[in-house]
Tab-separated table of C-alpha atoms in Angstrom:
chain	number	residue	atom	x	y	z
U	8	MET	CA	40.546	20.688	59.132
U	9	SER	CA	41.839	19.559	55.783
U	10	SER	CA	42.323	22.260	53.226
U	11	GLY	CA	40.417	22.065	49.992
U	12	PHE	CA	42.204	20.361	47.116
U	13	VAL	CA	39.937	22.198	44.650
U	14	ARG	CA	40.941	25.782	45.228
U	15	ASN	CA	39.079	27.584	42.456
U	16	ASN	CA	36.433	25.783	40.466
U	17	ILE	CA	36.006	28.523	37.902
U	18	ASN	CA	39.651	28.916	36.965
U	19	GLN	CA	40.897	25.345	37.118
U	20	PHE	CA	37.928	23.178	36.207
U	21	ALA	CA	35.598	25.248	34.003
U	22	ILE	CA	37.496	24.195	30.866
U	23	VAL	CA	37.371	20.561	32.004
U	24	TYR	CA	33.584	20.793	32.470
U	25	ARG	CA	33.116	22.228	28.980
U	26	PHE	CA	35.375	19.619	27.407
U	27	ALA	CA	33.547	16.816	29.265
U	28	ASP	CA	30.176	18.058	27.978
U	29	PHE	CA	31.447	18.302	24.415
U	30	ILE	CA	32.924	14.789	24.458
U	31	LEU	CA	29.873	13.330	26.189
U	32	ILE	CA	27.493	14.651	23.520
U	33	GLN	CA	29.703	13.184	20.786
U	34	LEU	CA	29.867	9.819	22.568
U	35	CYS	CA	26.062	9.775	22.892
U	36	LEU	CA	25.770	10.319	19.141
U	37	LEU	CA	28.218	7.459	18.569
U	38	LEU	CA	26.212	5.221	20.922
U	39	ALA	CA	22.941	6.105	19.172
U	40	ALA	CA	24.458	5.230	15.796
U	41	SER	CA	25.712	1.889	17.108
U	42	LEU	CA	22.253	0.962	18.465
U	43	TYR	CA	20.760	1.373	15.002
U	44	PRO	CA	23.644	0.501	12.656
U	45	ALA	CA	24.358	3.718	10.840
U	46	THR	CA	27.545	5.135	9.392
U	47	LEU	CA	28.658	8.330	11.084
U	48	SER	CA	28.876	10.289	7.865
U	49	VAL	CA	29.854	13.924	7.588
U	50	HIS	CA	26.182	14.801	8.048
U	51	TYR	CA	26.067	13.224	11.510
U	52	GLN	CA	29.416	14.786	12.411
U	53	LEU	CA	28.031	18.184	11.422
U	54	ILE	CA	24.885	18.000	13.570
U	55	GLY	CA	27.018	16.594	16.394
U	56	LEU	CA	29.203	19.688	16.172
U	57	ILE	CA	26.185	22.010	15.932
U	58	GLY	CA	24.481	20.333	18.891
U	59	SER	CA	27.599	20.426	21.062
U	60	THR	CA	28.450	24.033	20.219
U	61	THR	CA	24.890	25.226	20.798
U	62	TYR	CA	24.769	23.397	24.107
U	63	LEU	CA	28.028	24.980	25.279
U	64	LEU	CA	26.820	28.454	24.302
U	65	SER	CA	23.450	27.927	25.993
U	66	ALA	CA	25.137	26.592	29.116
U	67	GLU	CA	27.303	29.722	29.205
U	68	LEU	CA	24.168	31.851	28.935
U	69	PHE	CA	22.683	30.126	31.982
U	70	TRP	CA	25.996	30.240	33.908
U	71	LEU	CA	26.094	26.466	34.068
U	72	TYR	CA	29.888	26.478	34.281
U	73	ARG	CA	30.108	28.717	37.311
U	74	SER	CA	30.807	27.365	40.769
U	75	TRP	CA	27.659	25.702	42.115
U	76	ARG	CA	28.738	25.585	45.757
U	77	ALA	CA	25.754	27.711	46.709
U	78	GLY	CA	23.414	26.502	43.938
U	79	THR	CA	20.714	23.848	44.111
U	80	THR	CA	20.566	20.494	42.357
U	81	LYS	CA	17.188	21.376	40.838
U	82	GLU	CA	18.649	24.470	39.225
U	83	ILE	CA	21.599	22.558	37.784
U	84	LEU	CA	19.362	19.890	36.243
U	85	PHE	CA	16.834	22.429	35.005
U	86	TYR	CA	19.399	24.591	33.203
U	87	THR	CA	21.128	21.502	31.812
U	88	LEU	CA	17.844	20.333	30.277
U	89	VAL	CA	16.958	23.801	28.999
U	90	SER	CA	20.393	24.131	27.368
U	91	TRP	CA	19.957	20.768	25.656
U	92	ALA	CA	16.411	21.635	24.556
U	93	ILE	CA	17.783	24.741	22.839
U	94	SER	CA	20.396	22.559	21.123
U	95	VAL	CA	17.700	20.192	19.853
U	96	VAL	CA	15.686	23.109	18.442
U	97	VAL	CA	18.773	24.479	16.658
U	98	VAL	CA	19.693	21.066	15.185
U	99	LEU	CA	16.146	20.424	13.954
U	100	SER	CA	15.941	23.944	12.521
U	101	PHE	CA	19.212	23.392	10.684
U	102	MET	CA	17.927	20.151	9.167
U	103	PHE	CA	14.662	21.818	8.135
U	104	LEU	CA	16.239	24.921	6.598
U	105	THR	CA	18.901	22.956	4.698
U	106	LYS	CA	16.397	20.251	3.650
U	107	THR	CA	18.795	17.514	4.736
U	108	SER	CA	16.508	15.555	7.079
U	109	ASP	CA	16.494	12.602	4.641
U	110	ASN	CA	20.203	12.102	5.370
U	111	TYR	CA	19.516	11.061	8.963
U	112	SER	CA	17.923	8.088	10.643
U	113	ARG	CA	14.992	9.113	12.836
U	114	TYR	CA	15.898	6.338	15.268
U	115	VAL	CA	19.457	7.633	15.625
U	116	LEU	CA	18.274	11.221	16.118
U	117	ILE	CA	15.638	10.318	18.699
U	118	SER	CA	18.078	8.079	20.587
U	119	TRP	CA	20.790	10.760	20.561
U	120	MET	CA	18.416	13.493	21.697
U	121	THR	CA	17.126	11.242	24.490
U	122	ILE	CA	20.391	9.738	25.727
U	123	SER	CA	22.353	13.007	25.751
U	124	PRO	CA	20.327	14.912	28.386
U	125	PHE	CA	20.279	11.814	30.579
U	126	ALA	CA	24.064	11.541	30.329
U	127	LEU	CA	24.642	15.271	30.856
U	128	CYS	CA	22.466	15.301	33.975
U	129	SER	CA	23.854	12.034	35.316
U	130	TRP	CA	27.498	13.051	35.277
U	131	ARG	CA	26.654	16.363	36.922
U	132	LEU	CA	24.724	14.589	39.659
U	133	ALA	CA	27.564	12.126	40.151
U	134	LEU	CA	30.118	14.940	40.453
U	135	ARG	CA	27.891	16.954	42.779
U	136	TYR	CA	27.251	14.101	45.186
U	137	PHE	CA	30.911	13.167	45.073
U	138	LEU	CA	31.747	16.719	46.156
U	139	PHE	CA	29.083	16.523	48.886
U	140	HIS	CA	30.665	13.320	50.155
U	141	ILE	CA	34.228	14.601	50.262
U	142	ARG	CA	33.156	17.871	51.894
U	143	LYS	CA	31.571	15.882	54.713
U	144	LYS	CA	34.950	14.184	55.091
U	145	GLY	CA	36.621	17.585	55.428
U	146	TYR	CA	37.974	17.935	51.895
U	147	ASN	CA	37.194	20.550	49.263
U	148	THR	CA	36.122	22.965	52.003
U	149	ARG	CA	36.803	26.602	52.731
U	150	SER	CA	37.732	27.735	56.221
U	151	VAL	CA	35.774	30.924	56.845
U	152	GLY	CA	36.321	33.736	59.317
U	153	ILE	CA	33.632	36.352	59.982
U	154	ILE	CA	34.601	39.826	61.127
U	155	GLY	CA	31.797	41.449	63.120
U	156	MET	CA	29.183	39.944	65.431
U	157	ASN	CA	25.667	41.226	64.662
U	158	GLU	CA	22.337	40.244	63.096
U	159	THR	CA	23.923	40.078	59.646
U	160	THR	CA	26.473	37.602	61.011
U	161	LEU	CA	23.751	35.396	62.476
U	162	THR	CA	21.864	35.434	59.164
U	163	LEU	CA	25.038	34.533	57.268
U	164	MET	CA	25.818	31.652	59.628
U	165	GLU	CA	22.271	30.324	59.326
U	166	GLU	CA	22.546	30.364	55.525
U	167	LEU	CA	25.887	28.535	55.606
U	168	GLU	CA	24.458	25.958	58.002
U	169	ARG	CA	21.401	25.416	55.794
U	170	ASN	CA	23.649	24.926	52.762
U	171	PRO	CA	26.429	22.519	53.826
U	172	GLU	CA	27.080	21.659	50.186
U	173	THR	CA	28.904	24.971	49.844
U	174	GLY	CA	31.783	23.518	51.809
U	175	TYR	CA	32.100	26.717	53.857
U	176	ARG	CA	33.098	26.016	57.450
U	177	VAL	CA	32.966	28.878	59.950
U	178	ALA	CA	36.196	28.668	61.907
U	179	GLY	CA	35.504	31.716	64.036
U	180	VAL	CA	33.803	35.062	64.502
U	181	PHE	CA	36.006	38.035	65.361
U	182	ASP	CA	34.884	41.231	67.113
U	183	ASP	CA	36.654	43.849	69.235
U	184	ARG	CA	33.729	44.549	71.568
U	185	ASP	CA	33.291	43.085	75.034
U	186	ILE	CA	31.449	39.746	74.959
U	187	SER	CA	28.592	41.215	77.025
U	188	ARG	CA	27.738	43.545	74.133
U	189	LEU	CA	27.567	40.829	71.473
U	190	PRO	CA	24.281	39.227	70.281
U	191	LEU	CA	25.628	35.711	70.707
U	192	LYS	CA	23.656	32.532	70.160
U	193	GLU	CA	24.489	29.141	71.594
U	194	GLY	CA	27.293	27.543	69.643
U	195	THR	CA	28.644	30.767	68.113
U	196	PRO	CA	32.403	30.131	67.564
U	197	LEU	CA	33.685	33.424	68.965
U	198	ALA	CA	37.423	33.471	68.208
U	199	GLY	CA	38.683	36.755	69.619
U	200	ARG	CA	39.539	40.212	68.376
U	201	ILE	CA	39.634	41.323	64.748
U	202	GLU	CA	43.424	41.391	64.752
U	203	GLY	CA	43.264	37.653	65.361
U	204	ALA	CA	41.477	37.184	62.028
U	205	VAL	CA	44.302	38.927	60.179
U	206	GLU	CA	46.847	36.747	61.961
U	207	ALA	CA	44.846	33.594	61.175
U	208	VAL	CA	44.818	34.542	57.490
U	209	ASN	CA	48.559	35.136	57.488
U	210	ASP	CA	49.080	31.766	59.196
U	211	GLY	CA	47.027	30.038	56.489
U	212	LYS	CA	44.248	29.033	58.899
U	213	LEU	CA	41.512	30.940	57.053
U	214	ASP	CA	40.720	30.770	53.328
U	215	GLN	CA	37.959	33.361	53.224
U	216	ILE	CA	36.878	36.340	55.244
U	217	PHE	CA	33.352	37.731	55.438
U	218	ILE	CA	33.130	41.276	56.817
U	219	THR	CA	29.696	41.935	58.309
U	220	LEU	CA	30.408	45.213	60.083
U	221	PRO	CA	27.728	47.909	59.567
U	222	MET	CA	28.451	50.491	56.896
U	223	THR	CA	28.581	53.178	59.579
U	224	ALA	CA	31.927	51.651	60.618
U	225	ASN	CA	33.486	52.684	57.302
U	226	ASN	CA	36.777	53.840	58.844
U	227	ARG	CA	37.247	50.543	60.662
U	228	ILE	CA	36.301	48.600	57.526
U	229	GLU	CA	38.878	50.554	55.521
U	230	GLN	CA	41.574	49.677	58.070
U	231	ILE	CA	40.650	45.975	57.962
U	232	LEU	CA	40.602	45.886	54.164
U	233	HIS	CA	44.012	47.550	54.119
U	234	ARG	CA	45.407	44.823	56.383
U	235	LEU	CA	43.725	41.986	54.474
U	236	GLY	CA	44.846	43.437	51.156
U	237	ASP	CA	48.306	42.153	51.934
U	238	THR	CA	47.114	38.529	52.220
U	239	ASN	CA	45.937	35.807	49.814
U	240	ALA	CA	42.522	35.342	51.425
U	241	GLU	CA	39.283	35.910	49.532
U	242	VAL	CA	37.453	38.781	51.195
U	243	HIS	CA	33.692	39.293	50.985
U	244	PHE	CA	31.960	42.388	52.302
U	245	VAL	CA	28.370	41.765	53.421
U	246	PRO	CA	26.698	45.200	53.779
U	247	ASN	CA	24.082	45.140	56.513
U	248	PHE	CA	21.418	46.530	54.159
U	249	PHE	CA	21.470	43.204	52.262
U	250	VAL	CA	19.633	41.693	55.234
U	251	TYR	CA	16.696	43.967	54.422
U	252	ASN	CA	17.087	44.086	50.653
U	253	LEU	CA	13.735	43.120	49.158
U	254	VAL	CA	14.394	42.957	45.438
U	255	HIS	CA	17.111	42.290	42.912
U	256	SER	CA	20.512	43.937	43.351
U	257	ARG	CA	23.542	44.271	41.102
U	258	LEU	CA	26.850	46.068	40.786
U	259	CYS	CA	26.873	49.077	38.482
U	260	ASN	CA	29.482	51.512	37.242
U	261	VAL	CA	29.265	55.262	36.894
U	262	GLY	CA	32.473	56.002	35.049
U	263	GLY	CA	35.179	54.573	37.264
U	264	LEU	CA	32.949	54.530	40.352
U	265	GLN	CA	31.162	51.350	41.402
U	266	THR	CA	27.654	51.514	42.825
U	267	ILE	CA	25.169	48.913	44.052
U	268	SER	CA	21.636	48.981	42.714
U	269	VAL	CA	19.428	47.560	45.473
U	270	PHE	CA	15.974	48.039	43.917
U	271	ASP	CA	16.750	46.663	40.484
U	272	THR	CA	15.018	44.277	38.105
U	273	PRO	CA	16.265	40.776	37.229
U	274	MET	CA	15.175	41.435	33.634
U	275	ARG	CA	18.496	42.501	32.124
U	276	GLY	CA	20.276	41.485	28.927
U	277	ALA	CA	19.610	37.915	27.842
U	278	THR	CA	17.082	37.323	30.633
U	279	VAL	CA	14.662	39.706	28.892
U	280	ALA	CA	14.727	37.571	25.730
U	281	ILE	CA	14.469	34.351	27.762
U	282	LYS	CA	11.456	35.584	29.728
U	283	ARG	CA	9.784	36.856	26.551
U	284	ALA	CA	10.373	33.549	24.757
U	285	GLU	CA	8.886	31.715	27.742
U	286	ASP	CA	5.799	33.967	27.618
U	287	ILE	CA	5.266	33.539	23.875
U	288	VAL	CA	5.616	29.741	23.950
U	289	LEU	CA	3.350	29.309	26.993
U	290	SER	CA	0.675	31.780	25.884
U	291	LEU	CA	0.468	30.397	22.348
U	292	GLY	CA	0.227	26.841	23.640
U	293	ILE	CA	-2.394	27.706	26.244
U	294	LEU	CA	-4.461	29.880	23.883
U	295	SER	CA	-4.539	27.024	21.376
U	296	ALA	CA	-5.931	24.743	24.078
U	297	ILE	CA	-8.487	27.191	25.521
U	298	ALA	CA	-9.787	28.822	22.326
U	299	LEU	CA	-13.016	26.769	22.310
U	300	PRO	CA	-13.717	27.174	26.068
U	301	MET	CA	-13.150	30.944	25.706
U	302	LEU	CA	-15.698	31.072	22.884
U	303	MET	CA	-18.237	29.196	25.013
U	304	ILE	CA	-17.611	31.544	27.971
U	305	ALA	CA	-18.077	34.585	25.723
U	306	ILE	CA	-21.421	33.251	24.482
U	307	ALA	CA	-22.585	32.487	28.044
U	308	ILE	CA	-21.721	36.034	29.204
U	309	LYS	CA	-23.498	37.630	26.242
U	310	LEU	CA	-26.654	35.550	26.714
U	311	THR	CA	-26.999	36.043	30.491
U	312	SER	CA	-26.228	39.716	31.125
U	313	ARG	CA	-25.991	43.076	29.452
U	314	GLY	CA	-22.656	44.645	28.674
U	315	PRO	CA	-19.407	43.846	26.880
U	316	VAL	CA	-17.926	40.355	26.941
U	317	ILE	CA	-14.416	41.662	27.591
U	318	PHE	CA	-13.790	44.169	30.390
U	319	LYS	CA	-10.618	46.244	29.963
U	320	GLN	CA	-9.380	47.790	33.190
U	321	ASN	CA	-6.544	50.259	33.764
U	322	ARG	CA	-3.735	48.757	35.800
U	323	TYR	CA	-0.055	49.398	36.379
U	324	GLY	CA	2.444	47.455	34.287
U	325	VAL	CA	6.230	47.309	34.336
U	326	ASP	CA	7.868	50.521	35.663
U	327	GLY	CA	4.454	51.736	36.838
U	328	LYS	CA	3.168	52.495	33.325
U	329	ARG	CA	-0.559	52.098	32.782
U	330	ILE	CA	-1.798	49.177	30.696
U	331	LYS	CA	-5.207	47.800	29.760
U	332	VAL	CA	-5.735	44.373	31.329
U	333	TRP	CA	-8.360	42.167	29.681
U	334	LYS	CA	-10.841	40.026	31.609
U	335	PHE	CA	-14.122	38.321	30.898
U	336	ARG	CA	-16.762	40.587	32.404
U	337	SER	CA	-18.019	38.989	35.615
U	338	MET	CA	-19.992	41.901	37.094
U	339	SER	CA	-22.958	44.000	36.129
U	340	VAL	CA	-20.737	47.093	36.481
U	341	THR	CA	-17.385	47.959	34.889
U	342	GLU	CA	-15.581	50.142	37.435
U	343	ASN	CA	-12.438	51.718	36.047
U	344	GLY	CA	-12.164	55.097	37.740
U	345	ASP	CA	-10.507	56.634	40.774
U	346	LYS	CA	-12.540	54.369	43.062
U	347	VAL	CA	-12.792	50.613	42.522
U	348	THR	CA	-14.584	48.437	45.087
U	349	GLN	CA	-13.196	44.922	45.482
U	350	ALA	CA	-15.618	42.040	45.131
U	351	THR	CA	-16.730	40.532	48.427
U	352	LYS	CA	-18.636	37.439	49.485
U	353	ASN	CA	-22.229	37.447	48.146
U	354	ASP	CA	-21.515	40.633	46.175
U	355	ASN	CA	-24.730	41.458	44.266
U	356	ARG	CA	-22.721	43.048	41.439
U	357	VAL	CA	-21.335	39.638	40.401
U	358	THR	CA	-23.405	37.863	37.739
U	359	LYS	CA	-24.291	34.174	37.987
U	360	VAL	CA	-21.861	33.256	35.222
U	361	GLY	CA	-19.343	35.718	36.658
U	362	ALA	CA	-19.411	34.043	40.083
U	363	PHE	CA	-18.320	30.756	38.521
U	364	LEU	CA	-15.678	32.469	36.364
U	365	ARG	CA	-14.193	34.307	39.357
U	366	ARG	CA	-14.085	31.221	41.606
U	367	THR	CA	-12.216	29.256	38.931
U	368	SER	CA	-10.136	32.194	37.626
U	369	LEU	CA	-11.557	31.602	34.141
U	370	ASP	CA	-12.294	35.332	33.936
U	371	GLU	CA	-8.519	35.854	33.645
U	372	LEU	CA	-8.125	33.804	30.432
U	373	PRO	CA	-8.147	36.812	28.029
U	374	GLN	CA	-4.960	38.004	29.734
U	375	PHE	CA	-3.014	35.465	27.690
U	376	ILE	CA	-3.687	37.899	24.832
U	377	ASN	CA	-2.102	40.629	26.995
U	378	VAL	CA	0.915	38.333	27.319
U	379	LEU	CA	1.214	38.004	23.538
U	380	GLN	CA	0.954	41.801	23.302
U	381	GLY	CA	3.975	42.048	25.591
U	382	LYS	CA	2.122	43.949	28.324
U	383	MET	CA	2.061	41.052	30.789
U	384	SER	CA	3.894	37.814	31.564
U	385	VAL	CA	2.444	34.409	32.315
U	386	VAL	CA	4.212	34.513	35.699
U	387	GLY	CA	4.663	37.675	37.737
U	388	PRO	CA	3.024	39.833	40.435
U	389	ARG	CA	-0.728	40.154	39.837
U	390	PRO	CA	-1.673	43.635	38.567
U	391	HIS	CA	-4.040	45.632	40.776
U	392	ALA	CA	-6.529	48.300	39.753
U	393	VAL	CA	-4.947	51.765	39.615
U	394	ALA	CA	-7.210	52.959	42.442
U	395	HIS	CA	-5.973	50.128	44.686
U	396	ASN	CA	-2.358	50.862	43.762
U	397	GLU	CA	-2.711	54.485	44.795
U	398	MET	CA	-4.246	53.409	48.095
U	399	TYR	CA	-1.809	50.664	49.049
U	400	ARG	CA	1.390	52.438	47.968
U	401	LYS	CA	0.803	54.777	50.927
U	402	THR	CA	0.280	52.039	53.502
U	403	VAL	CA	2.350	49.018	52.408
U	404	LYS	CA	6.124	49.334	52.575
U	405	TYR	CA	7.933	48.803	49.236
U	406	TYR	CA	4.584	48.281	47.486
U	407	MET	CA	5.586	49.929	44.182
U	408	LEU	CA	8.658	47.690	43.840
U	409	ARG	CA	6.256	45.036	42.516
U	410	HIS	CA	6.407	46.921	39.221
U	411	ARG	CA	10.079	46.212	38.570
U	412	ILE	CA	8.905	43.424	36.236
U	413	LYS	CA	5.835	42.774	34.098
U	414	PRO	CA	2.661	41.760	35.950
U	415	GLY	CA	1.587	38.151	35.565
U	416	ILE	CA	-1.493	35.983	35.196
U	417	THR	CA	-0.283	33.826	38.062
U	418	GLY	CA	2.425	34.420	40.616
U	419	TRP	CA	4.344	33.277	43.681
U	420	ALA	CA	1.822	34.940	46.009
U	421	GLN	CA	-1.139	33.255	44.315
U	422	VAL	CA	0.209	29.701	44.506
U	423	ASN	CA	1.031	30.297	48.177
U	424	GLY	CA	-2.591	31.141	48.980
U	425	TRP	CA	-2.521	34.955	48.786
U	426	ARG	CA	-5.056	35.539	46.051
U	427	GLY	CA	-8.557	36.922	45.902
U	428	GLU	CA	-9.962	39.545	48.263
U	429	THR	CA	-7.510	41.602	50.330
U	430	ASP	CA	-9.939	42.937	52.925
U	431	THR	CA	-7.190	43.586	55.483
U	432	LEU	CA	-3.887	45.404	55.284
U	433	GLU	CA	-2.082	42.272	56.498
U	434	LYS	CA	-3.315	40.258	53.500
U	435	MET	CA	-1.958	42.827	51.058
U	436	GLN	CA	1.317	42.991	52.967
U	437	MET	CA	1.718	39.219	52.648
U	438	ARG	CA	0.926	39.351	48.926
U	439	VAL	CA	3.524	42.081	48.403
U	440	GLN	CA	6.056	40.142	50.472
U	441	TYR	CA	5.712	37.105	48.196
U	442	ASP	CA	5.795	39.285	45.068
U	443	LEU	CA	9.078	40.885	46.132
U	444	ASP	CA	10.481	37.491	47.069
U	445	TYR	CA	9.695	36.332	43.513
U	446	ILE	CA	11.479	39.323	41.972
U	447	LYS	CA	14.518	38.821	44.190
U	448	ASN	CA	14.816	35.105	43.408
U	449	TRP	CA	13.550	35.003	39.823
U	450	SER	CA	14.725	32.143	37.645
U	451	LEU	CA	13.319	29.977	34.866
U	452	TRP	CA	13.095	27.162	37.378
U	453	LEU	CA	10.948	29.292	39.716
U	454	ASP	CA	8.620	30.194	36.825
U	455	PHE	CA	8.357	26.524	35.887
U	456	LYS	CA	7.505	25.611	39.489
U	457	ILE	CA	4.827	28.330	39.741
U	458	VAL	CA	3.166	27.197	36.505
U	459	LEU	CA	3.050	23.610	37.818
U	460	PHE	CA	1.664	24.729	41.193
U	461	THR	CA	-0.963	26.837	39.411
U	462	PHE	CA	-2.276	23.814	37.538
U	463	VAL	CA	-2.347	21.816	40.770
U	464	LYS	CA	-3.878	24.331	43.184
U	465	GLY	CA	-3.855	27.825	41.763
U	466	PHE	CA	-7.218	28.032	40.002
U	467	VAL	CA	-9.422	28.200	43.065
U	468	GLY	CA	-9.186	29.927	46.427
U	469	LYS	CA	-11.283	30.438	49.552
U	470	ASN	CA	-10.925	34.246	49.339
U	471	VAL	CA	-11.996	34.542	45.691
U	472	TYR	CA	-15.446	36.046	45.152
């Protein structure tokens, strides 16, 4: 197999990628000016510099210049567009604050702000598909050896097979046990004993090693790492608990000691500000659009049944702290104690207006105010009544890990059909499974996809009463 001629994307090509983006944005500005004859004065040069610099900084924030071997095309395009959108906001803000908008042609600005994202996405797509093509030809690949034959190994091989764009090619699996003791599947490239992997690395036949031995074999792992430490191969340790890891994980440091947080939150550093900005923009936009319908719903509730228009129920928020979640009252009772009975089909507690509100999820609209308050997010695991939390935390594995992030108005579980009544333990288990999957794989792109799916199919459900 041909060795890869791109040995380290981050070290050798990251600067080239940044330079290409910078030049491309400037060229788009030049093209826009030529379409509508305009002199590229110092004013245009200044916003060109501001736009380019902001884009580069935003792209760094979203890790756009990292290696995307294991990333998806949708993510690349999404973060490219988000980075450019931030640049546009900064440029327009600069023009507004400095009162210099009269110095620019609207046609040039609109053309530049339209052409640039198209160009930035296009060259990335072209490069990506070029890399896909040459990897199929055997170039730009990594020859991989896996030490240890177990369930973790099979999972790793399945992931590599599902993602051929990574360019990882499994050359062999190495294990010291007798073949009769190995959980082999058809086509597994068993290559011999572990010592053979070390020899293959020294002979230049393997570029990367993945160690999938269980953590109980720590002495053997230490011996292998000692041997591989004298080679030039990249070595990755895949702890077997990652197969069962349900939420976000990250490396931490306690003094000079490294630890791995396995039940962590993805909301760290800049992601907190990004998620909050997303919530504010979406909730303000949606509240502006639904203000009149909310007023009409409030009047209908007040005229047709006794009680408050807004029902505030205790629920668990981020880190398990209690919050008050707002809803339009849809029942003749307002249960908020140690025992809360879920609504069921033909429940006589549900009012006539409430039945319609619950079927269409319109009773949840006041929660956009909770989002503005910072107690909830637009997208996240749905909050349950405190009484239900206390019940299910004892019966559903990893249930409380849902509270690693803010609860949401809509979520990954809801758009996949797991909303409404949870009259069986299995239904709640599936909802929790999707919630934890969301936390583990959170991204702006995933939030964007959930919001779109919610508008398409998330407002109604067969289990909603």
